[in-house]
Coordinates of C-alpha atoms in Angstrom, one line a residue:
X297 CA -25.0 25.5 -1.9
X298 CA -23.5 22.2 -1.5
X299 CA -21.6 21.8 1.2
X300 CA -18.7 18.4 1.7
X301 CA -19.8 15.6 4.4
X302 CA -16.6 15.5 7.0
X303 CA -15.3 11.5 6.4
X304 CA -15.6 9.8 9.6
X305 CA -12.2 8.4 10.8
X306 CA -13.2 5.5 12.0
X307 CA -15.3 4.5 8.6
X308 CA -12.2 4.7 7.1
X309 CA -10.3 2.7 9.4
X310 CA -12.7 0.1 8.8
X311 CA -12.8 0.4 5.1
X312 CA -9.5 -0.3 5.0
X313 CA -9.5 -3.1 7.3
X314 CA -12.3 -4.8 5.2
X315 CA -10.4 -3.8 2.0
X316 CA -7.0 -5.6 3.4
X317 CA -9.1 -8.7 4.6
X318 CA -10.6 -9.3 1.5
X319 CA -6.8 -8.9 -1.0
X320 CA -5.7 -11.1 1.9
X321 CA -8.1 -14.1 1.4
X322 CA -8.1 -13.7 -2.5
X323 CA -4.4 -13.5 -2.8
X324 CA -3.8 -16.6 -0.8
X325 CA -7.0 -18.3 -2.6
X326 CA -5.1 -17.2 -5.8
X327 CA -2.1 -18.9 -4.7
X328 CA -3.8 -22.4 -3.3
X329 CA -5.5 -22.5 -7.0
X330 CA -2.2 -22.0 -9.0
X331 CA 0.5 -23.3 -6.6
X332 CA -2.0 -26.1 -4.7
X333 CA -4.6 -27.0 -8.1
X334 CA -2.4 -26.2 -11.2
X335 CA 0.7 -27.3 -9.7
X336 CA 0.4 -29.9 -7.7
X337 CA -3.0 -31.7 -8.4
X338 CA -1.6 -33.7 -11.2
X339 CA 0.9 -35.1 -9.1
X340 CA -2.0 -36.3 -6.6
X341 CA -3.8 -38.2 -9.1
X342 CA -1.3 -39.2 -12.2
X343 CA -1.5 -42.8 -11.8
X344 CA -5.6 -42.9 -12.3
X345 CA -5.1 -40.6 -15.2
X346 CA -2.1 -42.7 -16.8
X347 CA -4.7 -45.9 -16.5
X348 CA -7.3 -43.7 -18.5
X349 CA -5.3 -41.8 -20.9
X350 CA -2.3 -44.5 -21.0
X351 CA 1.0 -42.8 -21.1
X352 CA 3.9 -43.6 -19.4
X353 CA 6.4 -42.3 -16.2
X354 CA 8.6 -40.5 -19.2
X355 CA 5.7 -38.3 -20.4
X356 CA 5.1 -37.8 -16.3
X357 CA 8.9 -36.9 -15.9
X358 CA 8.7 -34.8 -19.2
X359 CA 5.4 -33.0 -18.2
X360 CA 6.4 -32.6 -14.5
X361 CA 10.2 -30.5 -16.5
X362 CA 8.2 -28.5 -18.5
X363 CA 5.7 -27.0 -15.9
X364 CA 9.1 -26.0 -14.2
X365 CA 10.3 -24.3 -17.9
X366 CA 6.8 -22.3 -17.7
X367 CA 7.1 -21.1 -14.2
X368 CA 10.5 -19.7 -14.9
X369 CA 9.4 -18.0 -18.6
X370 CA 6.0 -16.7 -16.9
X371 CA 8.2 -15.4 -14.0
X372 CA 10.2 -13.2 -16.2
X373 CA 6.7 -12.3 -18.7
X374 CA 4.6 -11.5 -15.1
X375 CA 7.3 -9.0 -14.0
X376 CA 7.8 -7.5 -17.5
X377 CA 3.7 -7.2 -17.7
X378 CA 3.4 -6.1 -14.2
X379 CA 5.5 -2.6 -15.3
X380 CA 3.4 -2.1 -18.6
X381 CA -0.5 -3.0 -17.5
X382 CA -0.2 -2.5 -14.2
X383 CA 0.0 -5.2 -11.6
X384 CA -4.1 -6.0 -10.6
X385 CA -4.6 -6.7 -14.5
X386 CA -1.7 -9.4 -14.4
X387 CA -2.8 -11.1 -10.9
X388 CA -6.6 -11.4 -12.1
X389 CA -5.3 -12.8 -15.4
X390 CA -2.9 -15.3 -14.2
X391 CA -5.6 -16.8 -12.3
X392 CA -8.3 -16.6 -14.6
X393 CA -5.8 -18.8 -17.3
X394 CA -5.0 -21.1 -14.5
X395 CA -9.0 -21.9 -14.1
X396 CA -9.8 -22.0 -17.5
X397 CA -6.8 -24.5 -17.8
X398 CA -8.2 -26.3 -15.1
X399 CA -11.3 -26.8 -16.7
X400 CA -9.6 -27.6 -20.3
X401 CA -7.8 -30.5 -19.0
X402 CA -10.7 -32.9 -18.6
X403 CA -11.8 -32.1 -21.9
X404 CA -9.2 -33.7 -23.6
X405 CA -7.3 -37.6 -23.9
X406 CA -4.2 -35.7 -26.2
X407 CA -1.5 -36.3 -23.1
X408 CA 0.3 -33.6 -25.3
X409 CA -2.5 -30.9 -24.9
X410 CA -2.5 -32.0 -21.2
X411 CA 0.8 -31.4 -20.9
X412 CA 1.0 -27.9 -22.7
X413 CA -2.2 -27.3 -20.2
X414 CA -0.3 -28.5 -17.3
X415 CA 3.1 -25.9 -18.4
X416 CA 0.5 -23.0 -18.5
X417 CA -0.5 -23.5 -15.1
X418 CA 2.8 -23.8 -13.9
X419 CA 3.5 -20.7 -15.6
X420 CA 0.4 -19.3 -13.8
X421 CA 2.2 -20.0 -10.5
X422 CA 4.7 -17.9 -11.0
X423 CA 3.1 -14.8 -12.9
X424 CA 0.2 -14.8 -10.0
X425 CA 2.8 -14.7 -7.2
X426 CA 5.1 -12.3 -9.2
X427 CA 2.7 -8.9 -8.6
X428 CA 1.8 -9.4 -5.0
X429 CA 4.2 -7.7 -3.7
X430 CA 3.3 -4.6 -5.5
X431 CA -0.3 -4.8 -4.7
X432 CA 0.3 -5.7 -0.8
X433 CA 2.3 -2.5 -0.6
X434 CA -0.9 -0.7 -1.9
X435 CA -3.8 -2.5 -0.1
X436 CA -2.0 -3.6 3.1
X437 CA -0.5 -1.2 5.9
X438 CA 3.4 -1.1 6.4
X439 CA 3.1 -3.1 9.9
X440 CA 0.8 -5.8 9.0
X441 CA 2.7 -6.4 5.5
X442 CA 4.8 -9.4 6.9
X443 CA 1.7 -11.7 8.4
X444 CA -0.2 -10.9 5.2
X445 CA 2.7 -12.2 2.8
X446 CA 2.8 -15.2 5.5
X447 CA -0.4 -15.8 5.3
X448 CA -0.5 -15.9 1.2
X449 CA 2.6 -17.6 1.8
X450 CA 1.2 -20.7 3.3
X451 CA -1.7 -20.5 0.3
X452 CA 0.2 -23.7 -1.4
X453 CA -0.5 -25.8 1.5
X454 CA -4.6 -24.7 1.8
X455 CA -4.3 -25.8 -1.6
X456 CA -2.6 -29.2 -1.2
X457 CA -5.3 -30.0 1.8
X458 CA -8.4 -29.3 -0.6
X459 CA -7.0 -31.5 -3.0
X460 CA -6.5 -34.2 -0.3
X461 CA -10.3 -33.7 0.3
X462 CA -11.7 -34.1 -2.8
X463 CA -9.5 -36.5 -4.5
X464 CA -11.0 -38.9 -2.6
X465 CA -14.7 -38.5 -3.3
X466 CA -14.0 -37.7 -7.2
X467 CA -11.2 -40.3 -7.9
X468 CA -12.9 -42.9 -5.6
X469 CA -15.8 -42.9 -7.9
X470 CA -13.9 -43.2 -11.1
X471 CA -14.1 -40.0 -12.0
X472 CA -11.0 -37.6 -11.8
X473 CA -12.0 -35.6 -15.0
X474 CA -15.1 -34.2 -12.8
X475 CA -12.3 -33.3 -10.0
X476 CA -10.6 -30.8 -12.8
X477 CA -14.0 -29.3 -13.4
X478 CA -14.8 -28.5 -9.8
X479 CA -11.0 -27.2 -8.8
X480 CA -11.7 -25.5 -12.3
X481 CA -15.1 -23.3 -11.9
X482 CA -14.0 -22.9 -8.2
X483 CA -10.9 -21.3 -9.4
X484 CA -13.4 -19.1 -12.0
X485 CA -15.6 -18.1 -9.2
X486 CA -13.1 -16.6 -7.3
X487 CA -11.1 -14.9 -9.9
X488 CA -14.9 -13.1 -10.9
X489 CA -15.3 -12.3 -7.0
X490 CA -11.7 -10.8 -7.1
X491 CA -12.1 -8.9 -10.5
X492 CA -15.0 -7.0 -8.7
X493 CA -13.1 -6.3 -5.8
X494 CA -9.8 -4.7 -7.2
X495 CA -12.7 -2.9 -9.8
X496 CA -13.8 -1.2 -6.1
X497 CA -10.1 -0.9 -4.8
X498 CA -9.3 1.3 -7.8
X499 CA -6.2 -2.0 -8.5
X500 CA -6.3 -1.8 -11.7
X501 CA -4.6 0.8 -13.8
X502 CA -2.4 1.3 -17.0
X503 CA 1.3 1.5 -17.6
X504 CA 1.4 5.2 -18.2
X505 CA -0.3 5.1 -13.9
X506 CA -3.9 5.9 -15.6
X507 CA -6.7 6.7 -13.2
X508 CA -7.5 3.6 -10.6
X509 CA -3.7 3.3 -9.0
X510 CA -4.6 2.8 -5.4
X511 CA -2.6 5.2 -3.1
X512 CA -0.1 2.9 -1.3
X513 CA -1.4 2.5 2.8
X514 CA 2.6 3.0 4.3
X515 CA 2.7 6.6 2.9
X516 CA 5.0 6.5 0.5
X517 CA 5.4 8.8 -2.1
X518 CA 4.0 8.3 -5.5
X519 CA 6.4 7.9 -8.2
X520 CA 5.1 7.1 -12.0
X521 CA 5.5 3.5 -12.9
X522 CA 7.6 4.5 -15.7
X523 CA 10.2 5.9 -13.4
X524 CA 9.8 3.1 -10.7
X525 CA 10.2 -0.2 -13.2
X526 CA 13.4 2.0 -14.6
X527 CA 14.6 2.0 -11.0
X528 CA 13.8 -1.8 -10.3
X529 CA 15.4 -2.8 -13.5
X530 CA 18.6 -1.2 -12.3
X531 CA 18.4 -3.1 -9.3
X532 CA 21.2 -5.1 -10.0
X533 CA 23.8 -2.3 -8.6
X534 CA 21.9 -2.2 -5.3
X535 CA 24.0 -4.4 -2.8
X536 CA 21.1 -5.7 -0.9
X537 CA 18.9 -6.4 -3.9
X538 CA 21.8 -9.0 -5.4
X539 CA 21.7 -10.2 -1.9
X540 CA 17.8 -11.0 -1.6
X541 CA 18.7 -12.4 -5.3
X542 CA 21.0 -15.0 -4.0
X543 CA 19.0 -16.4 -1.0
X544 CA 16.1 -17.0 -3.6
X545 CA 18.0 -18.8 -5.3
X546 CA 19.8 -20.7 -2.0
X547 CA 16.1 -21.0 -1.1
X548 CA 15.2 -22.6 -4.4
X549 CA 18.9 -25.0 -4.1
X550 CA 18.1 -26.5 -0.8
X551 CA 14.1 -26.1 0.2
X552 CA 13.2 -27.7 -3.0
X553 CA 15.3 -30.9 -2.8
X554 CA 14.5 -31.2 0.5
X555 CA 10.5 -32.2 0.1
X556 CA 11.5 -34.3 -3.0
X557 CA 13.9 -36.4 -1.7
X558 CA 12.2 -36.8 1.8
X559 CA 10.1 -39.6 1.4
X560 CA 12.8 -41.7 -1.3
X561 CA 15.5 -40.8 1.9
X562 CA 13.2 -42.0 5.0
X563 CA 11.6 -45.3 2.8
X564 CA 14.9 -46.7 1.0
X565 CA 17.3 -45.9 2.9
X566 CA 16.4 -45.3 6.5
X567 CA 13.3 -48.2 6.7
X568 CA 10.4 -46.1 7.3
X569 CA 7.3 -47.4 5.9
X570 CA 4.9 -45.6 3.4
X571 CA 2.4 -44.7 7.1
X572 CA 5.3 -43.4 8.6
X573 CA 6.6 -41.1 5.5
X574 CA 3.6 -40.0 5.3
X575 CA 2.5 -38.8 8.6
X576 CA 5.9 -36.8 8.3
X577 CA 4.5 -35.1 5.1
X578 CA 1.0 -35.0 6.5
X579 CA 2.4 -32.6 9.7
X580 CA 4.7 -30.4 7.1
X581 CA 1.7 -29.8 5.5
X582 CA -1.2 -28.9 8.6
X583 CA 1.9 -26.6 10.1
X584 CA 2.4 -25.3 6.9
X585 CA -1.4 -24.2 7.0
X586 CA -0.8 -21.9 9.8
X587 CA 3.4 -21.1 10.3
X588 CA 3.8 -18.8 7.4
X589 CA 1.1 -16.5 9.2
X590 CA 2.4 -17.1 12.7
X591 CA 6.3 -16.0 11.7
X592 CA 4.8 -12.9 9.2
X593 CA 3.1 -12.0 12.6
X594 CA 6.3 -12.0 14.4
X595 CA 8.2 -10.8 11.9
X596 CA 6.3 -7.6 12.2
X597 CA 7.2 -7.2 15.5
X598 CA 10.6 -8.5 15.7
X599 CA 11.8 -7.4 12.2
X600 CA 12.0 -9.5 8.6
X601 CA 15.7 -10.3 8.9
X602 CA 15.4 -11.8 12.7
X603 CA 12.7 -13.9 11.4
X604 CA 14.6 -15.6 8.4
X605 CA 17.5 -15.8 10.7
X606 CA 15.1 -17.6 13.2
X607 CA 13.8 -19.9 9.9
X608 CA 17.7 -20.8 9.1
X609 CA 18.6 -21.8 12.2
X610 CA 15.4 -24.5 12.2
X611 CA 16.0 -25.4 9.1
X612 CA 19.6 -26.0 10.1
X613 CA 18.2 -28.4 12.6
X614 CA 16.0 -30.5 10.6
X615 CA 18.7 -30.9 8.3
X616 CA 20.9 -32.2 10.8
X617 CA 18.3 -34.1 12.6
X618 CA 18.3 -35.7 9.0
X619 CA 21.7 -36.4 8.6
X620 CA 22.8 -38.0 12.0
X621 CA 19.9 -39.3 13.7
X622 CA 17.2 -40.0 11.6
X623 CA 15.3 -42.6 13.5
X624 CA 12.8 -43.4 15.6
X625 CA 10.4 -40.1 16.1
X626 CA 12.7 -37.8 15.0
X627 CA 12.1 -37.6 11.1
X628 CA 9.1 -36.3 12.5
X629 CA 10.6 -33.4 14.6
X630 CA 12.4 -32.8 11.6
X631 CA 9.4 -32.5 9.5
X632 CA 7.6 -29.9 12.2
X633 CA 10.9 -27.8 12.4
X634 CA 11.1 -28.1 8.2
X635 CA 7.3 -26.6 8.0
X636 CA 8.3 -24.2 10.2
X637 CA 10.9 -22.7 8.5
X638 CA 9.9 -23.6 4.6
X639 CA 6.4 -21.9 4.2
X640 CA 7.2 -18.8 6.4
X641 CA 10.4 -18.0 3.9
X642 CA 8.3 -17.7 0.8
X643 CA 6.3 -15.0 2.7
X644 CA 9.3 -13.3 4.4
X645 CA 11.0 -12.5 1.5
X646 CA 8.5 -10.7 -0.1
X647 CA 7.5 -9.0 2.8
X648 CA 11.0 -7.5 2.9
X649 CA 11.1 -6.3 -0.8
X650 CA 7.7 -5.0 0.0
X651 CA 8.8 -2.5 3.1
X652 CA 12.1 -1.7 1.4
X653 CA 10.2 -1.0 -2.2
X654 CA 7.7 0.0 -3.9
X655 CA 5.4 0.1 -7.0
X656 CA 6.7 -1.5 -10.3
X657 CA 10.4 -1.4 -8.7
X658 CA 9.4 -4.2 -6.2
X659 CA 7.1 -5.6 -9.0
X660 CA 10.6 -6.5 -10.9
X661 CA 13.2 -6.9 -7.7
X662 CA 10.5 -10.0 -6.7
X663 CA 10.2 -11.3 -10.1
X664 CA 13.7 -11.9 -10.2
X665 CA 13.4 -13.6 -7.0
X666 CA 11.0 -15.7 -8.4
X667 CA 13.2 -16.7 -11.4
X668 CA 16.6 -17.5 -9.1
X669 CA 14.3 -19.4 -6.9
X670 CA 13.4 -21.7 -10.2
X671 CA 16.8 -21.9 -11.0
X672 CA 18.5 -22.9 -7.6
X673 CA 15.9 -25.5 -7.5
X674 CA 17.0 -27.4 -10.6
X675 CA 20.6 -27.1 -9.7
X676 CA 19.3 -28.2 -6.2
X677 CA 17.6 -31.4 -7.6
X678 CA 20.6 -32.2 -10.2
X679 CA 23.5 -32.2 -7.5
X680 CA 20.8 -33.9 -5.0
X681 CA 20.3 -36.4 -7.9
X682 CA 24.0 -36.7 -8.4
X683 CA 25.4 -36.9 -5.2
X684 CA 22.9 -40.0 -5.3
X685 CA 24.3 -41.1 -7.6
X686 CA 27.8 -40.9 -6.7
X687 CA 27.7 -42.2 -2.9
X688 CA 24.7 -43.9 -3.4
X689 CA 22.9 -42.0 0.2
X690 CA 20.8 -38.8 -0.2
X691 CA 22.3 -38.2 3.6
X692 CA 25.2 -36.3 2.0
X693 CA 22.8 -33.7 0.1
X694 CA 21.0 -33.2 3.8
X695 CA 24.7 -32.3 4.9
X696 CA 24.8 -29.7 1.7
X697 CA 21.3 -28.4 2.9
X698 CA 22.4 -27.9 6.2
X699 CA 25.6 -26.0 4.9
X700 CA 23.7 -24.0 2.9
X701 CA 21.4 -22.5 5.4
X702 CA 24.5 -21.4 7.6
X703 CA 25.2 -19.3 4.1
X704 CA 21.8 -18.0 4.3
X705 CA 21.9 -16.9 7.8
X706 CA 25.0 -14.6 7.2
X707 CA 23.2 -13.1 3.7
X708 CA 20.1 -12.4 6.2
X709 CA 22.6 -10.9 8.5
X710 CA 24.3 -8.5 5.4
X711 CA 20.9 -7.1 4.8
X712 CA 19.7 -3.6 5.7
X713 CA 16.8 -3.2 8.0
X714 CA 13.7 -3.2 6.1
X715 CA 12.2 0.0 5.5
X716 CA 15.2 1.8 6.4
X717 CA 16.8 4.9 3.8
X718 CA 19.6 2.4 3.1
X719 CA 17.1 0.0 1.6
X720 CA 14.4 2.2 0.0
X721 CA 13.9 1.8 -3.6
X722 CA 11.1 3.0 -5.6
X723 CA 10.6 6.2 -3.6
X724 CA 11.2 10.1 -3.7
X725 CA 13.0 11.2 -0.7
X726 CA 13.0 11.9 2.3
X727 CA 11.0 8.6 3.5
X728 CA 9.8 10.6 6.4
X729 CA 6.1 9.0 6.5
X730 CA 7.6 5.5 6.3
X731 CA 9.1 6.1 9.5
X732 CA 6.4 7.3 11.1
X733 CA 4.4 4.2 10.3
X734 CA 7.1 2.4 11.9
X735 CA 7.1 4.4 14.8
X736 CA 3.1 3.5 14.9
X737 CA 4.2 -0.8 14.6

């Protein structure tokens, strides 16, 4: 007679560590290929494609629109996929398109197929990022949920620094199709690594909650996905939901502007040359590397809303520091307090949504985050654009920025503690167990 082996605790303690460590590294790998490859690589090396291929600064312009159009339509198509095929199926495709993207765009000299390419993979930026939350909340336990989202978080800026490694040694040679190929197969690998890893994590399941839904690590209860994309689509009554809604797109209206307009703002109108500028991008983007981890890591110990508080009031400053004394070494101060504040929100914000909900609900409260977040940062770019226009200084948009985050601070202030009745949604009550793992934080 066969008699059951007792499970060692500590085995699974470890499983699950190993488990979380590897989602952690292939989430954020997901997002440095999407946000740091398909998004921004193009950008890095447009002017020795446009002297290949021969197209002009419209067709960059034009191309550089629509991959914002495609983030926002694959932002609302990721959260309405997430509900129906389950979340692991949408992450591993998003970044299995973005690859095979990748690798399409060397292929061709049609700037017009490049440019449908290039709106793909800024689609895939969005519909990657859009199921994370859901996934985190399965994988990851409740009190290391905010440094893991900080951590994937910062995945646009491992990104942006592999690109500033390569593009060297590929476009120094002449030979920036071969640079799509190897950001392309690299992009392949992992998404192959990954589909055999959620496979094991039993991440993948279908819309009706078919076998292989991982139980969620924070203990809450499981509801079908039916039931919970219902709830998340009714999200809209929810007080606090509206609210995460609105600092998204506040987020999108001032963080957005802010990097574009840096450089044009220090160089044209404050005498900074191109070495200065870009030391002052070069620090944003080796803090960025490590701040969204640092403040997820606090804001597990401290709480997500005194975190984003703490990330408002630096960005505050930096705005400021822009508008009445940008000289000498402060731009650069302004720059370090910026990277503090920008990369760690994009991880904060998710983290919160992830301890206040769960399963598909949280799937489709952060894919509407995702969509206002595209939208403030268009009206963010037309008034900063405008109010160019109109006074002829960028300073006055910095003075909008900085007015803006004072907005955000009291919207961090209006919401609920995380994890708390008053913000659950997604789960059957009481949300007894949830407390108890923050007891254990």
């Amino acid at each position: 007679m066969a008699t059951d082996t007792p499970v060692n605790p500590k085995d699974t303690d470890r499983a699950r560590t190993l488990a979380g460590f590897a989602i952690t590294v292939l989430l954020t790998s997901f997002v440095a290929a999407t946000y740091g490859f398909g998004f921004y690589l193009f950008a890095q090396i447009v002017t020795d494609m446009r002297e290949d291929l021969g197209f002009g600064y419209t067709v960059v312009g034009t191309v550089t629109a629509a991959g914002q159009l495609g983030f926002l339509l694959f932002a609302l198509l990721g959260t309405w996929l997430s509900t129906r095929v389950g979340a692991g199926y949408v992450t591993i495709g998003s970044a299995a398109l973005c690859g095979l993207c990748l690798v399409l765009v060397p292929v061709t000299d049609s700037i017009v197929v490049i440019g449908i390419l290039l709106t793909i993979m800024g689609g895939t930026a969005a519909s990657v990022y859009v199921p994370l939350v859901e996934i985190v909340g399965k994988v990851i336990d409740y009190r290391h949920r905010g440094k893991v989202l900080g951590l994937i978080s910062s995945g646009t800026s491992y990104g942006v620094v592999v690109n500033s490694l390569l593009v060297p040694a590929f476009v120094g040679a002449g030979n920036w199709r071969g640079l799509w190929y190897c950001v392309g197969l690299g992009t392949l690998m992992t998404t192959a690594v990954a589909t055999f890893t959620f496979l094991r994590l039993g991440l993948f399941r279908g819309a009706d909650g078919e076998p292989g839904h991982a139980p969620e690590q924070s203990g809450e209860g499981d509801e079908p996905a039916a039931d919970s994309a219902r709830a998340g689509w009714r999200m809209v009554l929810v007080r606090w939901v509206v609210i995460v809604w609105i600092i998204k797109f506040l987020n999108g209206f001032a963080c957005m502007p802010f990097q574009n307009y840096l450089s044009p703002y220090l160089r044209e109108e404050q005498g900074f040359d191109i070495h200065s500028a870009a030391q002052v991008w070069g620090v944003i983007g080796f803090i960025g590397m490590f701040a969204g981890f640092a403040v997820g890591w606090l804001s597990d110990r401290i709480g997500v809303r005194t975190s984003l508080l703490l990330c408002y009031a630096m960005f505050f400053v930096s705005a400021m520091l822009l508008v009445l004394a940008p000289v000498h070494f402060l731009p650069m101060v302004s720059g370090v307090l910026f990277a503090l504040a920008f990369y760690p929100i994009y991880g904060l914000v998710p983290a919160y949504v992830s301890k206040s909900a769960s399963g598909a609900a949280a799937t489709v409260i952060f894919g509407v985050t995702n969509v206002t977040q595209g939208l403030g940062g268009i009206v963010g770019n037309y008034t900063a654009g405008f109010l160019k226009s109109a006074t002829g200084d960028f300073r006055w948009y910095y003075v909008v920025i900085a007015a803006t985050t004072v907005v955000l601070g009291f919207l961090a202030t209006r919401l609920p503690r995380e994890g708390s009745p008053e913000s659950a949604v997604g789960k059957r009550p009481p949300p007894s167990r949830v407390d108890k793992d923050l007891a254990h934080a």
